[in-house]
Short mmCIF file of C-alpha atoms and ligand atoms in Angstrom, two decimals:
data_model
loop_
_atom_site.label_atom_id
_atom_site.label_comp_id
_atom_site.label_asym_id
_atom_site.label_seq_id
_atom_site.Cartn_x
_atom_site.Cartn_y
_atom_site.Cartn_z
CA MET K 16 -44.91 36.81 -55.17
CA ARG K 17 -46.36 40.29 -55.48
CA ILE K 18 -45.74 43.36 -57.60
CA GLU K 19 -45.58 46.73 -55.89
CA ARG K 20 -44.55 50.25 -56.72
CA LEU K 21 -41.13 51.01 -55.27
CA THR K 22 -40.17 54.21 -53.47
CA LEU K 23 -37.00 55.94 -52.31
CA VAL K 24 -36.69 53.56 -49.35
CA ASP K 25 -35.98 50.78 -51.86
CA VAL K 26 -32.95 52.44 -53.51
CA GLU K 27 -30.38 50.29 -51.72
CA ALA K 28 -32.15 46.99 -52.47
CA LEU K 29 -32.75 48.04 -56.08
CA THR K 30 -29.13 49.01 -56.67
CA ALA K 31 -27.88 45.77 -55.07
CA LEU K 32 -30.25 43.61 -57.15
CA ASP K 33 -29.35 45.46 -60.34
CA ARG K 34 -25.64 44.81 -59.71
CA ILE K 35 -26.15 41.06 -59.51
CA ALA K 36 -28.80 40.93 -62.26
CA GLN K 37 -26.74 42.79 -64.87
CA PRO K 38 -23.22 43.28 -63.51
CA HIS K 39 -21.84 44.87 -66.67
CA HIS K 40 -24.71 47.27 -67.33
CA SER K 41 -25.97 48.28 -63.90
CA TRP K 42 -27.25 51.73 -63.02
CA PRO K 43 -25.63 53.87 -60.31
CA ALA K 44 -27.83 54.48 -57.25
CA ALA K 45 -28.30 58.11 -58.39
CA HIS K 46 -30.17 56.93 -61.52
CA PHE K 47 -32.62 54.96 -59.40
CA GLU K 48 -32.97 57.86 -56.95
CA SER K 49 -33.74 60.18 -59.82
CA ALA K 50 -36.41 57.86 -61.28
CA LEU K 51 -37.97 57.23 -57.86
CA SER K 52 -38.08 60.96 -57.14
CA GLN K 53 -40.07 61.75 -60.30
CA ALA K 54 -43.27 59.84 -59.73
CA ALA K 55 -45.14 61.63 -62.53
CA SER K 56 -42.53 60.61 -65.11
CA TYR K 57 -41.29 57.24 -63.89
CA GLN K 58 -42.86 54.18 -62.35
CA VAL K 59 -40.53 51.70 -60.70
CA TRP K 60 -42.15 48.33 -60.03
CA GLY K 61 -40.68 45.57 -57.92
CA ILE K 62 -41.49 41.92 -57.37
CA ARG K 63 -40.75 40.35 -54.00
CA GLU K 64 -40.58 36.85 -52.76
CA ASP K 65 -40.53 36.32 -48.98
CA ASP K 66 -40.00 40.08 -48.61
CA GLU K 67 -36.85 39.98 -50.71
CA LEU K 68 -36.73 42.11 -53.86
CA VAL K 69 -36.07 39.66 -56.73
CA GLY K 70 -37.06 41.67 -59.81
CA PHE K 71 -37.84 45.18 -60.97
CA ALA K 72 -38.86 47.22 -63.99
CA VAL K 73 -38.57 50.95 -64.73
CA LEU K 74 -41.29 52.48 -66.93
CA ALA K 75 -40.83 56.07 -68.15
CA LEU K 76 -44.01 57.95 -69.05
CA GLN K 77 -43.52 60.13 -72.11
CA PRO K 78 -46.30 62.36 -73.47
CA PHE K 79 -47.70 59.69 -75.84
CA ASP K 80 -45.74 56.53 -75.12
CA GLY K 81 -44.40 54.50 -72.24
CA GLU K 82 -40.76 53.48 -72.43
CA LEU K 83 -39.46 50.42 -70.65
CA GLU K 84 -36.08 51.64 -69.41
CA MET K 85 -35.06 48.49 -67.64
CA ILE K 86 -36.29 45.11 -66.49
CA ALA K 87 -34.27 42.60 -64.49
CA VAL K 88 -34.77 39.49 -62.39
CA SER K 89 -32.33 37.99 -59.91
CA PRO K 90 -30.29 35.23 -61.65
CA ALA K 91 -31.49 32.68 -59.05
CA GLN K 92 -35.15 33.42 -59.85
CA ARG K 93 -35.12 33.40 -63.66
CA ARG K 94 -37.35 31.30 -65.93
CA LYS K 95 -40.16 31.33 -63.35
CA GLY K 96 -42.32 33.86 -65.14
CA MET K 97 -41.32 36.91 -63.09
CA GLY K 98 -39.91 38.88 -66.01
CA ARG K 99 -43.10 38.32 -67.97
CA ARG K 100 -45.25 39.33 -64.99
CA LEU K 101 -43.29 42.55 -64.56
CA LEU K 102 -43.46 43.27 -68.28
CA ASP K 103 -47.22 42.61 -68.43
CA HIS K 104 -47.67 44.89 -65.42
CA CYS K 105 -45.77 47.73 -67.10
CA ILE K 106 -47.80 47.27 -70.30
CA ALA K 107 -51.03 47.43 -68.25
CA GLN K 108 -49.82 50.58 -66.48
CA ALA K 109 -48.96 52.26 -69.78
CA ARG K 110 -52.42 51.36 -71.05
CA ASN K 111 -53.99 52.79 -67.86
CA GLU K 112 -52.12 56.02 -68.55
CA SER K 113 -53.64 56.09 -72.07
CA LYS K 114 -50.26 55.68 -73.80
CA GLU K 115 -50.26 54.69 -77.47
CA ARG K 116 -47.24 52.37 -77.40
CA VAL K 117 -44.63 50.84 -75.15
CA LEU K 118 -41.14 51.41 -76.58
CA LEU K 119 -37.80 49.91 -75.62
CA GLU K 120 -34.20 49.51 -76.72
CA VAL K 121 -32.32 46.28 -76.14
CA ARG K 122 -28.83 44.99 -76.89
CA SER K 123 -29.02 42.90 -80.04
CA GLY K 124 -27.10 40.10 -78.31
CA ASN K 125 -29.47 39.91 -75.32
CA ALA K 126 -31.34 36.83 -76.57
CA GLU K 127 -33.28 36.25 -73.32
CA ALA K 128 -34.67 39.77 -73.26
CA VAL K 129 -35.47 39.81 -76.99
CA ALA K 130 -37.33 36.48 -76.57
CA LEU K 131 -39.25 37.89 -73.61
CA TYR K 132 -40.31 40.99 -75.53
CA GLU K 133 -41.27 39.07 -78.68
CA GLN K 134 -43.27 36.58 -76.64
CA ALA K 135 -45.20 39.55 -75.21
CA GLY K 136 -45.97 40.85 -78.72
CA PHE K 137 -43.28 43.50 -79.24
CA ILE K 138 -42.11 43.95 -82.80
CA ARG K 139 -38.72 45.07 -84.11
CA ASP K 140 -38.86 48.62 -85.51
CA GLY K 141 -35.21 49.12 -86.33
CA ARG K 142 -31.61 48.93 -85.25
CA ARG K 143 -29.06 51.50 -84.04
CA ARG K 144 -25.64 50.39 -85.19
CA ASP K 145 -22.86 50.26 -82.57
CA TYR K 146 -25.05 51.95 -79.98
CA TYR K 147 -23.86 50.26 -76.78
CA PRO K 148 -20.20 50.19 -75.67
CA LEU K 149 -18.82 46.78 -74.68
CA ALA K 150 -16.18 46.06 -72.02
CA ASP K 151 -13.63 44.99 -74.68
CA GLY K 152 -13.83 48.35 -76.45
CA LYS K 153 -16.11 47.04 -79.22
CA ARG K 154 -19.71 48.14 -79.63
CA GLU K 155 -23.06 46.39 -79.93
CA ASP K 156 -26.18 47.30 -81.91
CA ALA K 157 -29.42 48.33 -80.20
CA LEU K 158 -32.70 46.84 -81.38
CA LEU K 159 -35.63 49.25 -81.21
CA MET K 160 -38.86 47.48 -80.32
CA SER K 161 -42.44 48.54 -79.69
CA LEU K 162 -45.84 47.25 -78.67
CA ARG K 163 -48.86 49.17 -79.93
CA LEU K 164 -51.59 49.62 -77.29
CA VAL K 165 -54.28 51.38 -79.34
C1 COA I 8 -34.67 39.17 -69.44
C2 COA I 8 -35.09 38.73 -68.03
C3 COA I 8 -35.69 39.94 -67.29
C4 COA I 8 -36.14 37.62 -68.14
O1 COA I 8 -36.64 37.35 -66.84
P1 COA I 8 -37.25 35.91 -66.45
O2 COA I 8 -37.99 36.08 -65.17
O3 COA I 8 -36.21 34.87 -66.50
O4 COA I 8 -38.27 35.69 -67.66
P2 COA I 8 -39.57 34.73 -67.67
O5 COA I 8 -39.33 33.52 -66.82
O6 COA I 8 -40.77 35.54 -67.35
O7 COA I 8 -39.59 34.29 -69.21
C5 COA I 8 -40.56 34.81 -70.12
C6 COA I 8 -40.10 34.47 -71.52
O8 COA I 8 -38.89 35.15 -71.84
C7 COA I 8 -38.07 34.32 -72.69
N1 COA I 8 -36.85 33.93 -71.98
C8 COA I 8 -36.50 34.26 -70.73
N2 COA I 8 -35.27 33.76 -70.43
C9 COA I 8 -34.86 33.11 -71.53
C10 COA I 8 -33.66 32.37 -71.86
N3 COA I 8 -32.66 32.21 -70.97
N4 COA I 8 -33.56 31.84 -73.09
C11 COA I 8 -34.54 31.98 -74.00
N5 COA I 8 -35.73 32.65 -73.75
C12 COA I 8 -35.86 33.21 -72.53
C13 COA I 8 -38.92 33.10 -72.99
O9 COA I 8 -39.71 33.40 -74.12
C14 COA I 8 -39.78 33.02 -71.74
O10 COA I 8 -40.97 32.30 -71.93
P3 COA I 8 -40.99 30.71 -71.63
O11 COA I 8 -40.41 30.52 -70.26
O12 COA I 8 -42.45 30.40 -71.72
O13 COA I 8 -40.14 30.09 -72.70
C15 COA I 8 -33.86 38.15 -67.26
O14 COA I 8 -33.20 37.19 -68.07
C16 COA I 8 -32.86 39.18 -66.80
O15 COA I 8 -33.00 39.78 -65.71
N6 COA I 8 -31.79 39.43 -67.59
C17 COA I 8 -30.76 40.41 -67.20
C18 COA I 8 -31.26 41.83 -67.30
C19 COA I 8 -31.62 42.21 -68.73
O16 COA I 8 -30.90 41.85 -69.66
N7 COA I 8 -32.75 42.95 -68.90
C20 COA I 8 -33.22 43.38 -70.21
C21 COA I 8 -32.60 44.62 -70.68
S1 COA I 8 -32.91 45.99 -69.61
#
């Protein structure tokens, strides 16, 4: 199991993994291409097992903060610590880049992700009502969370 920075050659594997990891909220390949093409603004980290991509995280570098745009692990590989390893890696990278905080937004109903972030020390800063559209036409709140680095 190793973490490595992904590049444009990984777009296909990333898009395929994202589709199975979060089928209702996956990114189009163009979003990944865009992030992978802007190395100064985005870091895309992947975790492989036996050469197969099984998890990834996208960290956006803003002027003062890092923002975790996405983190996902293959359903077959969950609860083995990979999400936490990817998250810790992104936090360390943001710290290396002298960022003040790591920020993120998460669906209020995504209990696994909220538990992961809280276990890593993120706190809840607020809530955006009805932020995310749902498949049934309803909407779901976003929780705004942050981890202070300095
Ligand atoms: C959220 C996600 C990345 C976690 O990945 P993971 O590799 O299973 O997480 P880990 O094994 O590292 O778990 C770390 C901690 O997260 C929490 N956690 C993870 N899955 C959980 C679950 N199903 N129920 C409750 N807590 C959970 C726990 O606190 C866990 O620590 P513990 O195992 O010591 O109890 C994974 O569930 C996933 O890919 N979900 C779909 C994509 C997504 O929703 N991403 C977040 C929004 S972009």
